[in-house]
Structure formats: structure tokens, C-alpha cells
Short mmCIF file of C-alpha atoms in Angstrom, two decimals:
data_model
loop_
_atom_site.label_atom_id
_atom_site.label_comp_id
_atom_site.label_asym_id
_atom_site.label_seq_id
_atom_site.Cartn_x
_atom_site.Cartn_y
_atom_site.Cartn_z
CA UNK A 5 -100.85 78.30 157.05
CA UNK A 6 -104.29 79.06 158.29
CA UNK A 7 -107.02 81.83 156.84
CA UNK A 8 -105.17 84.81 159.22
CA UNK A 9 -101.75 83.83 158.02
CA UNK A 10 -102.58 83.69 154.67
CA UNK A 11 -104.58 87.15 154.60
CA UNK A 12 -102.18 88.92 156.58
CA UNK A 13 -99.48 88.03 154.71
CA UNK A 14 -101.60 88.88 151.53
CA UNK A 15 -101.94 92.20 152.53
CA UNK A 16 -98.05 92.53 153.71
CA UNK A 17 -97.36 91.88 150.29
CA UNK A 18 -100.05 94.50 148.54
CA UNK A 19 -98.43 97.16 150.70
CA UNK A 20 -95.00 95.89 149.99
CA UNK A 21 -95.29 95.97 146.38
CA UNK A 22 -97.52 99.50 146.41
CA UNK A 23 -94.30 101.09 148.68
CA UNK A 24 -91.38 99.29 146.55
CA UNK A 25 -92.85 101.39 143.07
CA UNK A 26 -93.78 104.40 144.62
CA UNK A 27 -91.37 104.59 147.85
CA UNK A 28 -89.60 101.36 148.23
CA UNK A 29 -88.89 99.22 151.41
CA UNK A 30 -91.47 97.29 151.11
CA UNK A 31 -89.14 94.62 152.99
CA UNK A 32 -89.91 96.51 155.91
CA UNK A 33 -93.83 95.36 155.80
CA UNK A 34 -93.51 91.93 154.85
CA UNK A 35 -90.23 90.39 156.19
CA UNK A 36 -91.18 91.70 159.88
CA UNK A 37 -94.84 90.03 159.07
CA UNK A 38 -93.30 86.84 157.96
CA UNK A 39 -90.93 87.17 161.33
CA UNK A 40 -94.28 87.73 163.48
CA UNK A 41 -95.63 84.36 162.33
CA UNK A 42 -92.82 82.99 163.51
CA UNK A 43 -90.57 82.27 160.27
CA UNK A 44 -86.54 81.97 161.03
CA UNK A 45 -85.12 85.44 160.10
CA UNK A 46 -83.09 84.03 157.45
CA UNK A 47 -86.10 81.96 155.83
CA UNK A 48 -88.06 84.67 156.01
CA UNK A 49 -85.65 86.95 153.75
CA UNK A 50 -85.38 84.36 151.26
CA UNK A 51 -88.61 83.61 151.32
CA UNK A 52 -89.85 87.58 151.09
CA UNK A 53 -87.09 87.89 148.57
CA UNK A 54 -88.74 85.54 146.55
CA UNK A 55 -92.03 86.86 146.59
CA UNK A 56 -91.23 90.22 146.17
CA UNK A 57 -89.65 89.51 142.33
CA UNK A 58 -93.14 89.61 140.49
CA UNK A 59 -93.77 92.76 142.43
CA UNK A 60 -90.83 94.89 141.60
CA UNK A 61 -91.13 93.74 138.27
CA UNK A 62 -94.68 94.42 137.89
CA UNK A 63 -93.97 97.76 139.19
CA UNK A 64 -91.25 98.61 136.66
CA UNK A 65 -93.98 97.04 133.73
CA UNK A 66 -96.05 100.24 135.19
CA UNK A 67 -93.27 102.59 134.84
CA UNK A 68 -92.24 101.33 130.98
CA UNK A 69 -93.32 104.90 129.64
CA UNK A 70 -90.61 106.60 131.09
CA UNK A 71 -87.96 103.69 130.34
CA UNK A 72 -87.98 104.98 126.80
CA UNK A 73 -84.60 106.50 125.81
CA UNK A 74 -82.98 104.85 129.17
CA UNK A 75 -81.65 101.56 127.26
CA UNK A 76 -78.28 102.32 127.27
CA UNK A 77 -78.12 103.16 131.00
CA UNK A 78 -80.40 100.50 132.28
CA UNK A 79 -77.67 97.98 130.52
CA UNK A 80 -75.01 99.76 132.30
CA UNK A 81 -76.41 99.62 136.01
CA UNK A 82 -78.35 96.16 135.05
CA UNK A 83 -74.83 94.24 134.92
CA UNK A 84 -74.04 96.21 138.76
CA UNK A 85 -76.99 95.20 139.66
CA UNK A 86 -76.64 91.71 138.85
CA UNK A 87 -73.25 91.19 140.30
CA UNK A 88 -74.49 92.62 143.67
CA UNK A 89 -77.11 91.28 143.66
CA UNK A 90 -75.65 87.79 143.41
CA UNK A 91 -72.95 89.11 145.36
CA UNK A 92 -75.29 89.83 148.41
CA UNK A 93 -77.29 86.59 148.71
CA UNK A 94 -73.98 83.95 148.50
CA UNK A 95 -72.76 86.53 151.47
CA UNK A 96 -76.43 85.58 152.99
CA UNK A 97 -76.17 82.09 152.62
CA UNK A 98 -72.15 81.83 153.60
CA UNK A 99 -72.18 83.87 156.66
CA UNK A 100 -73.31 82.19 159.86
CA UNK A 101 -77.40 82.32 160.61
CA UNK A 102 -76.16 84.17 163.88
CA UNK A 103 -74.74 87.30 161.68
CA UNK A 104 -77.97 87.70 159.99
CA UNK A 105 -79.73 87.61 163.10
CA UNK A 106 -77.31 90.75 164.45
CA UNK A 107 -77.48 92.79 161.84
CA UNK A 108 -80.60 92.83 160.66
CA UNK A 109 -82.32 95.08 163.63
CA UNK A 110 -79.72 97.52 162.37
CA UNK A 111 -80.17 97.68 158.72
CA UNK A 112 -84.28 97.58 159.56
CA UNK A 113 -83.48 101.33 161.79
CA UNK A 114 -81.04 102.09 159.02
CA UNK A 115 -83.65 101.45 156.48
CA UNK A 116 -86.05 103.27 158.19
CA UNK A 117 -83.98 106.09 158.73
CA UNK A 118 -83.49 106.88 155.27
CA UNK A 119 -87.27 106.39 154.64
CA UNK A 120 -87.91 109.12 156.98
CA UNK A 121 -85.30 111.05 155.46
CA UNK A 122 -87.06 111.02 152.05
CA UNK A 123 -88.79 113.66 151.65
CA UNK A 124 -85.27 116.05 152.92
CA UNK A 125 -83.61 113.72 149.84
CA UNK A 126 -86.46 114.72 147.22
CA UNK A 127 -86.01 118.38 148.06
CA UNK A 128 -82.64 117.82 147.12
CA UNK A 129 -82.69 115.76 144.48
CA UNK A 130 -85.50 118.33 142.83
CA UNK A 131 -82.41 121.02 143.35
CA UNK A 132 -80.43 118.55 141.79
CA UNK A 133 -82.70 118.74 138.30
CA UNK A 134 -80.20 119.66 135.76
CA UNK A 135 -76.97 119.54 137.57
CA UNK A 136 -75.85 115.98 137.20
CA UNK A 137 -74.00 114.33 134.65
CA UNK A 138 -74.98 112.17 131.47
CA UNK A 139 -73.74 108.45 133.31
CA UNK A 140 -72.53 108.95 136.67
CA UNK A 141 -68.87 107.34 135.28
CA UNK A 142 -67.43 105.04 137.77
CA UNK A 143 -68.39 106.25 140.87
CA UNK A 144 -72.38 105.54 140.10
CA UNK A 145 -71.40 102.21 138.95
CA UNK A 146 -69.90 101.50 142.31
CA UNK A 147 -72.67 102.97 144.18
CA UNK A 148 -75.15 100.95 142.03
CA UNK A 149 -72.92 97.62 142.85
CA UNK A 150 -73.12 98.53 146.59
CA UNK A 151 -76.43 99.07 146.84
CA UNK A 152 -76.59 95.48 145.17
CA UNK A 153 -75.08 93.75 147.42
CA UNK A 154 -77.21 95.05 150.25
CA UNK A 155 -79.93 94.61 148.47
CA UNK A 156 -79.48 90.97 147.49
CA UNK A 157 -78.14 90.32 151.58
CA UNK A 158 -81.04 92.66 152.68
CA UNK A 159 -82.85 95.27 150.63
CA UNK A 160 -85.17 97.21 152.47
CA UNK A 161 -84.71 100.84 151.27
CA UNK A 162 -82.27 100.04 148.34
CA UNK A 163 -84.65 102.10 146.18
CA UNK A 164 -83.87 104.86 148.52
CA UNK A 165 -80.45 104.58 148.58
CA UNK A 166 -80.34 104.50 144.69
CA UNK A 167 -82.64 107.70 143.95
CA UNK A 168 -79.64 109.23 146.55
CA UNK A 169 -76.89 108.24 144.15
CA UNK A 170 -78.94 108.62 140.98
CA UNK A 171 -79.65 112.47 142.14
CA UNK A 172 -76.44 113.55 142.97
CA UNK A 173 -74.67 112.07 139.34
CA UNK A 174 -77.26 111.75 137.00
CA UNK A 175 -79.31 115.10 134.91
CA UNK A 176 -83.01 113.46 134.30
CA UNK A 177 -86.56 113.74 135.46
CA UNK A 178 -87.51 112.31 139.00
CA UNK A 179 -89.47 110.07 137.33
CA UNK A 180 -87.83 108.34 134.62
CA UNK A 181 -84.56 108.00 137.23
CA UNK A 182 -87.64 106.27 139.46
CA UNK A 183 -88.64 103.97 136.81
CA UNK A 184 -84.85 103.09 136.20
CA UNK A 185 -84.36 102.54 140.01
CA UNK A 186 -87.23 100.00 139.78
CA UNK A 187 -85.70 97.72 136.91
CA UNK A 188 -82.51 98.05 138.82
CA UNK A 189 -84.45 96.60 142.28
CA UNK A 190 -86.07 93.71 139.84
CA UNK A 191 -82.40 92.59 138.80
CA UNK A 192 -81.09 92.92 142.49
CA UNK A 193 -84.20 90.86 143.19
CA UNK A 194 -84.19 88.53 140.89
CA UNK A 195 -80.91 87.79 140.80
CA UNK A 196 -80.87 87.00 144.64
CA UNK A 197 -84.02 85.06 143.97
CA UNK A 198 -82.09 82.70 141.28
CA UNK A 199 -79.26 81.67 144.05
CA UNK A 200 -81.88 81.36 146.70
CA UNK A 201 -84.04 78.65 145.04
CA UNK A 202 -81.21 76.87 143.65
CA UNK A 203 -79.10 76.45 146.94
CA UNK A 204 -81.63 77.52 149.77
CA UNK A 205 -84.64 76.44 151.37
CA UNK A 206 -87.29 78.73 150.20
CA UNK A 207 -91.02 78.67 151.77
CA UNK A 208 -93.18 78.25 148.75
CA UNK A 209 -96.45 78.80 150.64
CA UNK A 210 -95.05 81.87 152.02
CA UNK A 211 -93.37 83.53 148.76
CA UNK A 212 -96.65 82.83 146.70
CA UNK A 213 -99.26 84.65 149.21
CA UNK A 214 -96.26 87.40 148.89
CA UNK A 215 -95.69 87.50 145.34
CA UNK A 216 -99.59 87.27 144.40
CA UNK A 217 -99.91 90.55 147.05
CA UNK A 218 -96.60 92.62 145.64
CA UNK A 219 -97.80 91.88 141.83
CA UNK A 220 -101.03 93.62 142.76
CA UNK A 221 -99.34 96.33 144.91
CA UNK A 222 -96.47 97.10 142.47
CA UNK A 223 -99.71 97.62 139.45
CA UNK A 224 -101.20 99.45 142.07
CA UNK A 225 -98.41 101.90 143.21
CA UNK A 226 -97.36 102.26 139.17
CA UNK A 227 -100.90 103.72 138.44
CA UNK A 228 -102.00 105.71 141.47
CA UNK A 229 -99.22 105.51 143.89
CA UNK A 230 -98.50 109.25 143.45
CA UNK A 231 -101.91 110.40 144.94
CA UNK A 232 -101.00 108.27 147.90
CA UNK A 233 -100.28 110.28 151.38
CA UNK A 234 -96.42 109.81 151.28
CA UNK A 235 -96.67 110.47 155.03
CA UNK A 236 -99.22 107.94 155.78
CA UNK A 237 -96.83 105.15 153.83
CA UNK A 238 -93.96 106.40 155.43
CA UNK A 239 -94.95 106.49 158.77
CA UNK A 240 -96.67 103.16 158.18
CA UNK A 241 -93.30 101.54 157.30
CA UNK A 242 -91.09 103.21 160.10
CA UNK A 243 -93.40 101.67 163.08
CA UNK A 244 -93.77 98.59 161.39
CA UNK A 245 -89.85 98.69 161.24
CA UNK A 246 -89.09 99.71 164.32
CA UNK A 247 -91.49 97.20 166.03
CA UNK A 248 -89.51 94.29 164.25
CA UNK A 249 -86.14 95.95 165.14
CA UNK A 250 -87.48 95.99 169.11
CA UNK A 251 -88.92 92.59 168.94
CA UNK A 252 -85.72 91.09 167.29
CA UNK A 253 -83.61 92.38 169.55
CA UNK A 254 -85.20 91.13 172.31
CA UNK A 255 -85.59 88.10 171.20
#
């Protein structure tokens, strides 16, 4: 890994973690980066997975004011979380290399889809203030489980898809349901993370440059990722999401 490889995929992973606390899909920035080097896809998601731990979790450290009072349902969703997350990666490593390769283009336009959908979903969820439940029952749980399988198989935009499902059940401040949605990605992360190194090849190099990059971005997006342009970071992610989709499918 030369001096270009190494700072790009620095910088992947500062904008990665800054998106995954404020936004998420930060997978959209550095798995396509990792791709454009020339990294297998499916070594590059374990690898970005990886690296991407210290990040989320640095990002929910940030967020640990409004955790308070949130035990009981972090504990809840946490043991979703887990499963689907573990769930999600054994599907990565069982399914043929080939599958991964098909379906990634479309959960990268998926992904991005719902990223450019945010801002319709935070109208709503700001109607939603106050109309939701206390726990979300079963349904949430499922939705949370879902959400961590893809995540642990994928991931890009899982933080999207759980402010969705944590706005329509739950009756909380946008904030404190954002801080929960970022212990849930750590979970989904790190669980993924733990099956990766312990059956998978992993690139070390790689998920280090990433991880050192996403810890700084996810400290970064915790303290003054709210006075960021949301339309600069979201139109940032979509062509860089896009472009991968375009050049993987060629390919």
C-alpha cells in the first residue's frame, strides 16, 4: 500500500465515520474506495467492516449524553442486533463470492436511495414526535433483527433504515433515538467483525488506515456533525455510490 492508497483510504474512512454518526452509510465512501484500489468485493466488505467498528463506536461514545434513561431499550434491540448481525456475515461468508458480487450494485442504489430520501423521512419522523409507542413490541424487534442481518451481510444505510422503524414505533427525541441507532450499528458491526476475523481473511493494512479514519470521523460527526451541510454529505455519498454501482456492474 503506497502513500496515495494509504491517504485516500484515510480520508474514506474520516468521511465514513463523520456520515455513520450524523447520517450513516458511510459504507458507501469507503467500501467503493477499497473496490477502486482494486480489493475483491467480498474482502473489501470484511475488511471495511472491520475498520468501521472503532468508528461507530466512537460515534456512539459522542452520543453517551442522550443514552441516559435508554438502558432498558438498548438491551432489548442490542440482543436483535447481535443475532443479525451474526446472522448476516455467516450468510456473507456461506453464500457463493458470485452472489455478493450481484447484489451488491443493488443494495449500493438501494442504499443510496434511502439516503436521498432522508430528509422526506425526518419530516416525518419530526410528525412522528409523540405518536409512537413506549417499545415498539414485536414488530420493532423484528425490524431491528432485519436490519441486522443486512447490516452484518452489507450495511450501508442500516442507520437509515433504523431511524425509519424507530420513528414510526417509538415516542422519543430525534436525538436520543439517533444515539440508540448508533450503539445498535456498533453491535451489528461488531458482531460481524467477531465472525469475520475468526473465519475470514481480513486485510489488516486496509481495516487499520479505515478504522484510524472512522474513529476520528465518528468524534468528529458526534461533536459538530449537526452544523454539517446535510446536502453536501448526502449528495457526496449518492455519486460516490452510484459510481461504484456503474463500475461494478460493468465489471
Amino acid at each position: 500500500m503506497d502513500a496515495i492508497e494509504v491517504a485516500a483510504i484515510g480520508a474514506a474512512g474520516i468521511a465514513a465515520g463523520t456520515m455513520n454518526a450524523v447520517v450513516g452509510s458511510g459504507t458507501l465512501i469507503t467500501f467503493p474506495t477499497l473496490v477502486a484500489f482494486g480489493y475483491p468485493p467480498v474482502l473489501a466488505n470484511v475488511s471495511n467492516n472491520v475498520g468501521l467498528v472503532p468508528g461507530v463506536f466512537s460515534a456512539a461514545y459522542g452520543y453517551r449524553r442522550e443514552l441516559r434513561g435508554q438502558r432498558r431499550r438498548l438491551v432489548k434491540f442490542g440482543i436483535g442486533s447481535l443475532i443479525g448481525g451474526l446472522t448476516g456475515a455467516l450468510l456473507l461468508l456461506r453464500l457463493p463470492a458470485g452472489a455478493f458480487d450481484a447484489v451488491v450494485p443493488v443494495l449500493i442504489l438501494a442504499s443510496c436511495a434511502l439516503v436521498l430520501l432522508q430528509p422526506l423521512l425526518n419530516t416525518w419522523l419530526k410528525k412522528r414526535e409523540g405518536h409512537g409507542g413506549k417499545d415498539g413490541g414485536v414488530p420493532l424487534w423484528c425490524g431491528v433483527l432485519l436490519t441486522g442481518v443486512y447490516g452484518g451481510y452489507f450495511g450501508a444505510a442500516q442507520g437509515v433504515l433504523l431511524m425509519g422503524l424507530f420513528g414510526s414505533f417509538l415516542r422519543d427525541d430525534l436525538q436520543r433515538l439517533n444515539a440508540a441507532k448508533n450503539v445498535l450499528a456498533t453491535i451489528v458491526n461488531g458482531a460481524a467483525a467477531v465472525v469475520f476475523i475468526a473465519v475470514a481473511k481480513v486485510d489488516w493494512t486496509a481495516a487499520a488506515v479505515i478504522a484510524v479514519g472512522s474513529t476520528l470521523g465518528g468524534l468528529l460527526g458526534a461533536k459538530v456533525g449537526r452544523r454539517l451541510p446535510p446536502v453536501a454529505l448526502r449528495t457526496i455519498i449518492v455519486v460516490v455510490g452510484v459510481t461504484a454501482s456503474v463500475l461494478m456492474i460493468a465489471l
